[in-house]
CSV table of C-alpha atoms in Angstrom, one decimal:
chain,number,residue,atom,x,y,z
A,173,UNK,CA,136.5,117.0,106.8
A,174,UNK,CA,139.9,115.2,104.8
A,175,UNK,CA,140.1,116.8,101.1
A,176,UNK,CA,141.9,115.7,98.2
A,177,UNK,CA,142.8,118.9,96.0
A,178,UNK,CA,143.6,118.4,92.7
A,179,UNK,CA,144.6,122.5,91.5
A,180,UNK,CA,146.4,123.9,88.5
A,181,UNK,CA,149.4,125.5,89.1
A,182,UNK,CA,151.3,128.1,86.6
A,183,UNK,CA,153.7,129.6,87.7
A,184,UNK,CA,153.2,132.6,85.5
A,185,UNK,CA,151.2,133.6,81.7
A,186,UNK,CA,154.0,132.0,79.8
A,187,UNK,CA,154.5,128.5,81.3
A,188,UNK,CA,153.1,125.3,81.0
A,189,UNK,CA,150.9,124.7,83.2
A,190,UNK,CA,150.2,121.3,85.0
A,191,UNK,CA,147.6,120.1,88.2
A,192,UNK,CA,149.3,119.1,91.5
A,193,UNK,CA,147.3,117.0,94.3
A,194,UNK,CA,147.3,118.3,97.6
A,195,UNK,CA,145.4,116.7,100.0
A,196,UNK,CA,144.7,118.9,103.6
A,197,UNK,CA,142.9,117.7,106.4
A,198,UNK,CA,140.8,119.4,109.5
A,199,UNK,CA,138.2,121.5,107.3
A,200,UNK,CA,134.7,122.7,108.4
A,201,UNK,CA,131.8,122.8,106.4
A,202,UNK,CA,131.5,125.4,107.7
A,203,UNK,CA,134.6,127.4,105.9
A,204,UNK,CA,133.5,129.4,103.1
A,205,UNK,CA,135.1,127.7,99.7
A,206,UNK,CA,137.9,130.6,99.7
A,207,UNK,CA,138.6,129.7,103.5
A,208,UNK,CA,139.1,126.0,102.6
A,209,UNK,CA,141.8,127.9,99.7
A,210,UNK,CA,143.5,130.4,102.9
A,211,UNK,CA,143.8,127.8,105.2
A,212,UNK,CA,146.3,125.7,101.9
A,213,UNK,CA,148.4,128.6,101.2
A,214,UNK,CA,149.2,129.4,105.0
A,215,UNK,CA,149.7,125.5,104.8
A,216,UNK,CA,151.8,125.6,101.7
A,217,UNK,CA,153.5,129.0,103.3
A,218,UNK,CA,154.9,127.2,106.1
A,219,UNK,CA,156.3,124.9,104.1
A,220,UNK,CA,158.5,127.0,102.0
A,221,UNK,CA,156.0,126.5,98.5
A,222,UNK,CA,154.4,128.9,96.0
A,223,UNK,CA,150.4,129.9,97.5
A,224,UNK,CA,148.0,129.9,95.2
A,225,UNK,CA,147.5,133.0,93.5
A,226,UNK,CA,143.8,133.2,92.7
A,227,UNK,CA,140.7,136.0,92.6
A,228,UNK,CA,138.7,137.2,95.1
A,229,UNK,CA,138.1,140.5,97.2
A,230,UNK,CA,134.2,141.8,99.0
A,231,UNK,CA,133.6,137.8,99.9
A,232,UNK,CA,129.8,139.0,99.7
A,233,UNK,CA,129.1,137.2,95.8
A,234,UNK,CA,128.7,141.3,94.7
A,235,UNK,CA,132.5,141.6,93.0
A,236,UNK,CA,132.6,139.1,90.9
A,237,UNK,CA,136.2,138.6,91.2
A,238,UNK,CA,136.8,134.7,92.6
A,239,UNK,CA,136.2,132.5,89.6
A,240,UNK,CA,137.5,129.2,90.1
A,241,UNK,CA,136.1,126.2,88.0
A,242,UNK,CA,135.4,123.6,90.6
A,243,UNK,CA,135.1,120.4,89.7
A,244,UNK,CA,133.7,120.7,86.7
A,245,UNK,CA,131.6,123.6,86.9
A,246,UNK,CA,132.8,127.9,87.3
A,247,UNK,CA,131.5,129.1,90.7
A,248,UNK,CA,130.5,125.2,91.4
A,249,UNK,CA,128.2,123.0,92.5
A,250,UNK,CA,126.1,125.5,94.3
A,251,UNK,CA,123.1,127.7,92.7
A,252,UNK,CA,123.1,131.2,92.2
A,253,UNK,CA,126.4,131.5,94.1
A,254,UNK,CA,130.3,133.3,93.8
A,255,UNK,CA,132.9,130.7,94.9
A,256,UNK,CA,133.0,132.9,98.3
A,257,UNK,CA,129.4,131.9,99.1
A,258,UNK,CA,130.2,128.4,98.0
A,259,UNK,CA,130.5,126.7,101.5
A,260,UNK,CA,132.1,123.1,102.1
A,261,UNK,CA,128.9,122.0,103.2
A,262,UNK,CA,128.5,121.2,100.0
A,263,UNK,CA,131.6,118.1,100.0
A,264,UNK,CA,132.0,115.1,101.6
A,265,UNK,CA,135.0,113.9,103.6
A,266,UNK,CA,137.1,112.5,101.1
A,267,UNK,CA,135.8,114.0,98.1
A,268,UNK,CA,139.0,115.1,95.7
A,269,UNK,CA,138.0,118.7,94.5
A,270,UNK,CA,138.9,119.7,90.7
A,271,UNK,CA,140.5,122.9,90.7
A,272,UNK,CA,140.9,125.2,87.9
A,273,UNK,CA,140.7,128.8,86.0
A,274,UNK,CA,137.9,130.1,83.8
A,275,UNK,CA,139.1,128.7,80.0
A,276,UNK,CA,138.6,130.4,77.3
A,277,UNK,CA,141.3,132.1,74.8
A,278,UNK,CA,140.2,135.9,75.6
A,279,UNK,CA,140.2,135.0,78.9
A,280,UNK,CA,144.3,134.0,79.4
A,281,UNK,CA,145.6,132.9,82.8
A,282,UNK,CA,148.2,135.4,84.6
A,283,UNK,CA,149.3,132.3,87.2
A,284,UNK,CA,147.9,129.4,88.9
A,285,UNK,CA,144.0,130.1,89.0
A,286,UNK,CA,143.6,133.8,88.6
A,287,UNK,CA,142.8,134.5,85.2
A,288,UNK,CA,142.7,137.9,82.8
A,289,UNK,CA,139.5,139.2,82.7
A,290,UNK,CA,140.0,142.9,80.9
A,291,UNK,CA,138.2,141.1,77.5
A,292,UNK,CA,134.8,142.4,79.6
A,293,UNK,CA,136.3,145.7,80.9
A,294,UNK,CA,137.3,146.3,77.1
A,295,UNK,CA,133.9,145.3,76.0
A,296,UNK,CA,132.1,147.3,78.6
A,297,UNK,CA,134.1,150.0,77.3
A,298,UNK,CA,133.4,150.3,74.1
A,299,UNK,CA,129.7,151.5,74.6
A,300,UNK,CA,128.1,150.1,78.0
A,301,UNK,CA,127.8,154.0,79.7
A,302,UNK,CA,126.0,156.6,79.1
A,303,UNK,CA,127.0,160.2,78.1
A,304,UNK,CA,126.0,161.7,80.5
A,305,UNK,CA,126.7,165.8,81.3
A,306,UNK,CA,127.8,165.6,85.0
A,307,UNK,CA,128.3,169.2,85.1
A,308,UNK,CA,126.6,169.1,88.4
A,309,UNK,CA,123.1,169.5,86.6
A,310,UNK,CA,122.4,166.2,86.6
A,311,UNK,CA,119.2,165.4,86.1
A,312,UNK,CA,117.4,163.1,89.1
A,313,UNK,CA,117.4,160.2,87.1
A,314,UNK,CA,114.0,159.5,89.1
A,315,UNK,CA,112.1,162.4,87.1
A,316,UNK,CA,111.9,160.2,83.8
A,317,UNK,CA,109.0,158.1,83.9
A,318,UNK,CA,109.9,154.6,83.8
A,319,UNK,CA,107.3,151.9,82.5
A,320,UNK,CA,107.8,149.5,86.5
A,321,UNK,CA,108.4,146.5,83.7
A,322,UNK,CA,111.5,147.6,82.4
A,323,UNK,CA,112.7,149.2,85.0
A,324,UNK,CA,112.3,145.8,86.9
A,325,UNK,CA,114.3,144.1,83.6
A,326,UNK,CA,117.0,146.3,83.4
A,327,UNK,CA,117.7,146.0,86.8
A,328,UNK,CA,117.7,142.3,86.7
A,329,UNK,CA,120.1,142.2,84.1
A,330,UNK,CA,122.5,145.2,85.8
A,331,UNK,CA,123.3,142.6,88.4
A,332,UNK,CA,125.7,140.9,86.3
A,333,UNK,CA,128.6,141.0,87.9
A,334,UNK,CA,131.0,140.3,85.3
A,335,UNK,CA,132.7,137.3,87.0
A,336,UNK,CA,132.9,135.2,83.9
A,337,UNK,CA,130.9,132.0,84.6
A,338,UNK,CA,129.3,132.4,80.8
A,339,UNK,CA,132.4,132.4,79.6
A,340,UNK,CA,134.1,129.9,81.6
A,341,UNK,CA,130.5,127.7,81.0
A,342,UNK,CA,129.8,128.2,77.8
A,343,UNK,CA,131.8,125.5,75.5
A,344,UNK,CA,132.2,127.4,73.0
A,345,UNK,CA,133.7,130.3,75.7
A,346,UNK,CA,130.8,132.5,74.9
A,347,UNK,CA,130.3,136.1,76.5
A,348,UNK,CA,126.8,137.1,74.5
A,349,UNK,CA,124.8,137.0,78.3
A,350,UNK,CA,127.5,138.6,79.8
A,351,UNK,CA,127.4,141.2,76.9
A,352,UNK,CA,123.8,141.3,76.2
A,353,UNK,CA,123.5,141.6,80.4
A,354,UNK,CA,125.0,145.1,79.9
A,355,UNK,CA,123.6,145.9,76.8
A,356,UNK,CA,119.4,145.3,78.6
A,357,UNK,CA,120.7,147.2,81.0
A,358,UNK,CA,120.6,150.1,79.0
A,359,UNK,CA,119.0,149.6,76.2
A,360,UNK,CA,115.3,148.9,78.7
A,361,UNK,CA,115.6,152.4,79.9
A,362,UNK,CA,114.7,155.7,78.6
A,363,UNK,CA,118.6,157.1,79.6
A,364,UNK,CA,119.7,154.2,76.9
A,365,UNK,CA,117.9,154.4,74.1
A,366,UNK,CA,119.9,157.9,72.4
A,367,UNK,CA,122.9,155.5,72.1
A,368,UNK,CA,121.3,152.4,72.2
A,369,UNK,CA,122.0,151.8,68.2
A,370,UNK,CA,126.8,152.3,69.0
A,371,UNK,CA,125.7,150.5,71.6
A,372,UNK,CA,124.8,147.3,70.8
A,373,UNK,CA,127.3,147.9,67.1
A,374,UNK,CA,130.5,148.5,69.7
A,375,UNK,CA,130.0,145.9,72.1
A,376,UNK,CA,129.7,143.4,70.2
A,377,UNK,CA,131.9,144.3,68.1
A,378,UNK,CA,134.7,144.4,70.7
A,379,UNK,CA,133.3,140.9,71.8
A,380,UNK,CA,133.9,139.9,68.9
A,381,UNK,CA,137.4,141.1,68.4
A,382,UNK,CA,138.7,138.9,71.9
A,383,UNK,CA,137.9,135.9,70.5
A,384,UNK,CA,135.2,134.7,73.2
A,385,UNK,CA,133.7,132.1,70.8
A,386,UNK,CA,129.9,131.7,69.6
A,387,UNK,CA,126.5,131.7,71.1
A,388,UNK,CA,125.1,128.3,70.3
A,389,UNK,CA,122.1,128.6,73.0
A,390,UNK,CA,122.9,125.9,75.5
A,391,UNK,CA,121.7,127.8,78.3
A,392,UNK,CA,124.6,126.4,80.6
A,393,UNK,CA,125.8,130.2,80.7
A,394,UNK,CA,122.1,130.9,82.5
A,395,UNK,CA,122.8,127.8,84.7
A,396,UNK,CA,125.7,128.8,85.7
A,397,UNK,CA,125.3,132.9,86.3
A,398,UNK,CA,125.6,133.1,90.2
A,399,UNK,CA,122.8,135.6,89.4
A,400,UNK,CA,121.0,134.2,87.1
A,401,UNK,CA,120.8,136.6,84.1
A,402,UNK,CA,118.3,134.9,82.2
A,403,UNK,CA,118.7,134.2,78.2
A,404,UNK,CA,116.1,136.7,77.6
A,405,UNK,CA,118.9,139.4,77.3
A,406,UNK,CA,120.7,137.5,74.2
A,407,UNK,CA,117.5,137.5,72.1
A,408,UNK,CA,117.8,141.2,73.1
A,409,UNK,CA,120.5,141.9,72.5
A,410,UNK,CA,120.3,140.2,68.5
A,411,UNK,CA,117.1,141.7,68.1
A,412,UNK,CA,119.1,144.5,69.1
A,413,UNK,CA,122.6,144.2,66.3
A,414,UNK,CA,119.8,143.0,64.3
A,415,UNK,CA,117.8,146.1,63.5
A,416,UNK,CA,121.0,148.4,64.0
A,417,UNK,CA,122.7,146.7,61.9
A,418,UNK,CA,119.4,147.3,58.9
A,419,UNK,CA,119.5,151.2,60.3
A,420,UNK,CA,123.2,151.6,59.6
B,22,UNK,CA,127.8,141.9,58.6
B,23,UNK,CA,127.5,138.0,58.0
B,24,UNK,CA,131.1,137.8,59.6
B,25,UNK,CA,130.2,138.7,63.2
B,26,UNK,CA,129.4,136.3,65.8
B,27,UNK,CA,125.0,136.9,65.7
B,28,UNK,CA,124.7,137.7,62.1
B,29,UNK,CA,126.2,133.8,61.4
B,30,UNK,CA,124.1,132.3,64.1
B,31,UNK,CA,120.8,134.1,62.7
B,32,UNK,CA,121.8,132.7,58.7
B,33,UNK,CA,122.4,129.4,61.0
B,34,UNK,CA,118.6,129.7,62.2
B,35,UNK,CA,117.1,131.2,59.0
B,36,UNK,CA,118.8,128.1,56.6
B,37,UNK,CA,117.7,126.2,59.3
B,38,UNK,CA,114.3,127.1,59.2
B,39,UNK,CA,113.8,126.9,55.8
B,40,UNK,CA,115.3,123.2,55.2
B,41,UNK,CA,112.6,123.0,58.1
B,42,UNK,CA,109.5,123.8,55.8
B,43,UNK,CA,111.1,121.6,52.4
B,44,UNK,CA,110.7,118.6,55.5
B,45,UNK,CA,107.2,119.7,56.6
B,46,UNK,CA,106.3,119.3,52.9
B,47,UNK,CA,108.5,116.7,52.1
B,48,UNK,CA,107.2,114.7,55.1
B,49,UNK,CA,103.1,116.3,53.2
B,50,UNK,CA,104.7,114.3,50.1
B,51,UNK,CA,105.8,111.0,51.2
B,52,UNK,CA,102.8,110.1,53.5
B,53,UNK,CA,100.6,109.6,51.4
B,54,UNK,CA,102.1,106.6,49.9
B,55,UNK,CA,101.0,105.4,53.1
B,56,UNK,CA,97.4,105.7,51.8
B,57,UNK,CA,97.4,107.1,48.1
B,58,UNK,CA,99.8,105.2,45.5
B,59,UNK,CA,97.6,106.5,42.3
B,60,UNK,CA,98.4,110.8,44.9
B,61,UNK,CA,102.7,109.9,45.6
B,62,UNK,CA,102.9,109.2,42.1
B,63,UNK,CA,101.0,112.3,41.5
B,64,UNK,CA,102.5,114.5,43.7
B,65,UNK,CA,106.1,113.2,42.8
B,66,UNK,CA,105.7,113.6,38.9
B,67,UNK,CA,104.7,117.2,39.7
B,68,UNK,CA,107.0,117.8,42.2
B,69,UNK,CA,109.6,116.5,39.7
B,70,UNK,CA,108.9,117.9,36.5
B,71,UNK,CA,107.4,121.8,37.7
B,72,UNK,CA,109.7,123.9,35.8
B,73,UNK,CA,109.7,126.1,39.4
B,74,UNK,CA,110.2,123.7,41.7
B,75,UNK,CA,112.9,121.8,38.8
B,76,UNK,CA,115.4,125.3,39.0
B,77,UNK,CA,114.4,126.9,41.2
B,78,UNK,CA,112.7,125.9,44.3
B,79,UNK,CA,115.9,122.4,43.6
B,80,UNK,CA,118.6,124.7,43.6
B,81,UNK,CA,117.4,127.1,46.1
B,82,UNK,CA,117.8,123.8,48.4
B,83,UNK,CA,120.5,123.2,47.2
B,84,UNK,CA,121.8,126.2,48.4
B,85,UNK,CA,119.8,125.7,51.6
B,86,UNK,CA,121.8,122.5,52.8
B,87,UNK,CA,125.5,123.5,51.3
B,88,UNK,CA,125.1,126.9,53.3
B,89,UNK,CA,124.0,125.5,56.9
B,90,UNK,CA,126.4,123.0,57.1
B,91,UNK,CA,129.8,125.1,56.2
B,92,UNK,CA,128.8,127.1,58.4
B,93,UNK,CA,127.9,124.8,61.0
B,94,UNK,CA,131.5,124.3,60.4
B,95,UNK,CA,132.5,127.8,60.3
B,96,UNK,CA,130.9,128.5,63.9
B,97,UNK,CA,132.6,124.7,64.9
B,98,UNK,CA,136.1,125.8,64.3
B,99,UNK,CA,135.9,129.1,65.9
B,100,UNK,CA,134.0,127.9,69.1
B,101,UNK,CA,136.9,125.2,68.7
B,102,UNK,CA,139.5,128.1,69.1
B,103,UNK,CA,138.0,129.9,71.8
B,104,UNK,CA,139.5,127.2,74.0
B,105,UNK,CA,143.2,126.0,72.9
B,106,UNK,CA,143.2,124.7,77.0
B,107,UNK,CA,141.0,122.5,77.6
B,108,UNK,CA,139.2,121.8,81.1
B,109,UNK,CA,140.4,118.6,82.9
B,110,UNK,CA,136.9,119.0,84.5
B,111,UNK,CA,134.5,119.4,82.5
B,112,UNK,CA,130.0,118.8,83.7
B,113,UNK,CA,128.4,119.1,80.8
B,114,UNK,CA,126.0,117.7,81.4
B,115,UNK,CA,125.0,120.1,84.7
B,116,UNK,CA,124.1,122.9,83.2
B,117,UNK,CA,122.9,121.7,79.4
B,118,UNK,CA,121.0,118.9,78.2
B,119,UNK,CA,123.8,116.6,75.7
B,120,UNK,CA,121.0,117.6,72.0
B,121,UNK,CA,122.2,120.8,72.6
B,122,UNK,CA,125.9,120.7,73.3
B,123,UNK,CA,126.1,117.8,70.1
B,124,UNK,CA,124.4,119.9,67.9
B,125,UNK,CA,127.6,119.2,65.7
B,126,UNK,CA,127.8,115.5,65.5
B,127,UNK,CA,123.9,114.6,65.6
B,128,UNK,CA,124.4,117.7,62.1
B,129,UNK,CA,126.9,115.7,60.9
B,130,UNK,CA,125.0,111.6,61.0
B,131,UNK,CA,122.5,113.9,59.2
B,132,UNK,CA,125.0,115.5,56.5
B,133,UNK,CA,126.4,111.9,55.6
B,134,UNK,CA,122.3,110.3,55.6
B,135,UNK,CA,121.3,113.1,52.9
B,136,UNK,CA,124.7,111.9,50.8
B,137,UNK,CA,123.0,108.2,51.1
B,138,UNK,CA,119.6,109.9,50.0
B,139,UNK,CA,121.3,112.2,47.3
B,140,UNK,CA,122.9,108.8,45.9
B,141,UNK,CA,119.2,106.7,46.5
B,142,UNK,CA,116.8,109.1,45.0
B,143,UNK,CA,118.4,112.0,43.6
B,144,UNK,CA,120.5,110.7,41.4
B,145,UNK,CA,118.7,108.0,39.9
B,146,UNK,CA,116.3,111.1,39.1
B,147,UNK,CA,118.9,113.0,37.8
B,148,UNK,CA,120.1,110.4,35.6
B,149,UNK,CA,116.4,109.5,34.8
B,150,UNK,CA,116.0,112.5,33.2
B,151,UNK,CA,118.8,114.6,32.2
B,152,UNK,CA,120.9,112.0,31.4
B,153,UNK,CA,119.7,108.6,29.2
B,154,UNK,CA,116.4,111.0,28.7
B,155,UNK,CA,114.2,107.9,29.8
B,156,UNK,CA,110.6,108.8,28.3
B,157,UNK,CA,108.2,110.5,31.3
B,158,UNK,CA,106.3,107.7,33.5
B,159,UNK,CA,104.1,109.5,36.0
B,160,UNK,CA,103.6,105.8,37.4
B,161,UNK,CA,107.7,104.9,38.6
B,162,UNK,CA,107.8,106.6,41.5
B,163,UNK,CA,105.8,104.7,44.2
B,164,UNK,CA,107.5,101.7,43.3
B,165,UNK,CA,110.7,103.1,43.1
B,166,UNK,CA,110.6,103.9,46.8
B,167,UNK,CA,109.0,100.5,47.5
B,168,UNK,CA,112.1,99.0,45.9
B,169,UNK,CA,114.4,101.2,48.4
B,170,UNK,CA,112.4,99.9,51.8
B,171,UNK,CA,113.5,96.2,50.7
B,172,UNK,CA,116.6,96.4,52.4
B,173,UNK,CA,116.2,95.5,56.0
B,174,UNK,CA,119.2,97.1,56.4
B,175,UNK,CA,118.8,100.7,54.1
B,176,UNK,CA,115.6,100.2,56.3
B,177,UNK,CA,118.0,100.4,60.1
B,178,UNK,CA,120.2,103.1,58.6
B,179,UNK,CA,117.1,105.3,57.2
B,180,UNK,CA,115.5,104.7,61.1
B,181,UNK,CA,118.8,105.6,63.3
B,182,UNK,CA,119.3,108.8,60.8
B,183,UNK,CA,116.2,110.3,61.4
B,184,UNK,CA,116.8,109.3,65.4
B,185,UNK,CA,119.3,111.7,64.9
B,186,UNK,CA,117.3,114.7,63.2
B,187,UNK,CA,115.0,114.2,65.8
B,188,UNK,CA,117.5,114.9,68.0
B,189,UNK,CA,119.2,118.3,65.9
B,190,UNK,CA,115.6,119.8,65.6
B,191,UNK,CA,115.0,119.1,69.4
B,192,UNK,CA,117.6,122.0,69.6
B,193,UNK,CA,117.7,123.4,67.0
B,194,UNK,CA,114.1,124.5,66.1
B,195,UNK,CA,113.1,127.1,68.8
B,196,UNK,CA,117.1,127.7,69.4
B,197,UNK,CA,116.9,129.3,66.1
B,198,UNK,CA,113.6,131.7,67.1
B,199,UNK,CA,116.3,132.8,70.0
B,200,UNK,CA,118.5,133.7,67.8
B,201,UNK,CA,116.7,135.8,65.8
B,202,UNK,CA,115.7,137.4,69.4
B,203,UNK,CA,112.5,136.0,69.6
B,204,UNK,CA,111.6,134.9,73.5
B,205,UNK,CA,109.1,136.4,74.7
B,206,UNK,CA,105.7,134.8,75.7
B,207,UNK,CA,105.2,132.3,72.7
B,208,UNK,CA,108.7,130.6,73.8
B,209,UNK,CA,107.4,128.3,75.9
B,210,UNK,CA,104.4,127.5,72.7
B,211,UNK,CA,107.5,127.4,69.7
B,212,UNK,CA,109.5,124.4,72.5
B,213,UNK,CA,106.2,123.1,72.6
B,214,UNK,CA,105.7,123.1,69.2
B,215,UNK,CA,109.5,122.3,68.9
B,216,UNK,CA,109.0,118.1,70.8
B,217,UNK,CA,106.2,117.8,68.8
B,218,UNK,CA,107.6,118.0,64.9
B,219,UNK,CA,111.1,116.6,66.9
B,220,UNK,CA,109.4,113.8,67.3
B,221,UNK,CA,106.4,113.5,64.9
B,222,UNK,CA,108.2,113.9,62.1
B,223,UNK,CA,110.6,111.4,62.2
B,224,UNK,CA,108.8,109.0,63.7
B,225,UNK,CA,106.4,109.1,61.1
B,226,UNK,CA,109.8,108.8,57.9
B,227,UNK,CA,110.8,105.7,60.3
B,228,UNK,CA,107.0,104.5,59.7
B,229,UNK,CA,107.2,105.7,56.5
B,230,UNK,CA,109.9,103.3,55.7
B,231,UNK,CA,109.4,100.5,57.9
B,232,UNK,CA,105.7,100.1,56.4
B,233,UNK,CA,106.8,99.9,52.8
B,234,UNK,CA,110.0,96.9,54.3
B,235,UNK,CA,106.6,95.2,56.1
B,236,UNK,CA,104.4,95.6,52.7
B,237,UNK,CA,106.2,96.3,49.5
């Protein structure tokens, strides 16, 4: 396959970026998108040019690091996959592919396609945990009976890898799907109920402080989420937040 | 509390549902004009002269309308500011409906229509009762309604506005339940009701306008 790549290039956070068009040839349809990017970078290095910076780590769809906005969609045109799981067979010979970083004021560009998603870390630190004494006498989690329905829903929420596709896809750059998944994965379990009130208040307040937009229930986040996190989590968080606010 | 993301969305949802309730009541009264001039005059006279309606419900309604659109603009500004650098390629239609992404457009059209509607009905009514202090006439309402729909231009504007109201309701009604934290086994039913409501009520209002234009 021969392709044209329109890639966002930005030297650093302060620099003014621009889109540069490259041509790339001999791309196998069996390559992953990141392998295609690797090949492109090798060519750039051989030509003495600066390679394109992009985030990646596990390349198995579980770390949440790859973060490109490909042809107008987070993680590209495929569904329930991260960019590392996207394959070039999803494109046609002669295609022009536009590659941009995830855009949100809360996700500033570090360089080229790499963005700073530490806002998610700060939200998580604000309450996305369970305070457990880990001094060696930790109770086996399986000792507490948990309704299967709740356990499944908590697990579904916990599959969120924090990649930020929800923010990138949302027309308002809202982080509600991410935060609601993190709130839900604890709120549904008995271990998480103890700190439920403080957790939801603190995490939502931190989310607002980071400058994410408001959720307008378009559902784009759910469609683009590589892990299929449901909008049901947002409703659960809304409910939990309103209850917590009344408590106090 | 109203300063947080979720609280603002709840406020939008509650004010929206309040306006939907009013819309249902307005539609019911207007529909009577198709079947019975006498009933329509009776109900309109009651609504126009009942003290509770005039001095409690009416100010509450105006407050609800103003709050809903002011909060809508506040949220829109915040949302726009959350992404200063826009995408060069953004495929919004790949993952969300046009109506859900453009509530501000349908909302502005409905708001503009409300301006015309106030000019057509509310301003003359206030002038009649509280400025010129004209004598009460319980039989004047039907005639005033029919008179307004003489002009095909006005009927067309009304029809177009109600198409946008339909679009606004299509997303807004069921979305308000999600904002209130209700996403459960009843959600499918709420979505079905939303589709029915957002089609039947605006279509009914358009029918009333065309009916009086044809028969007036």
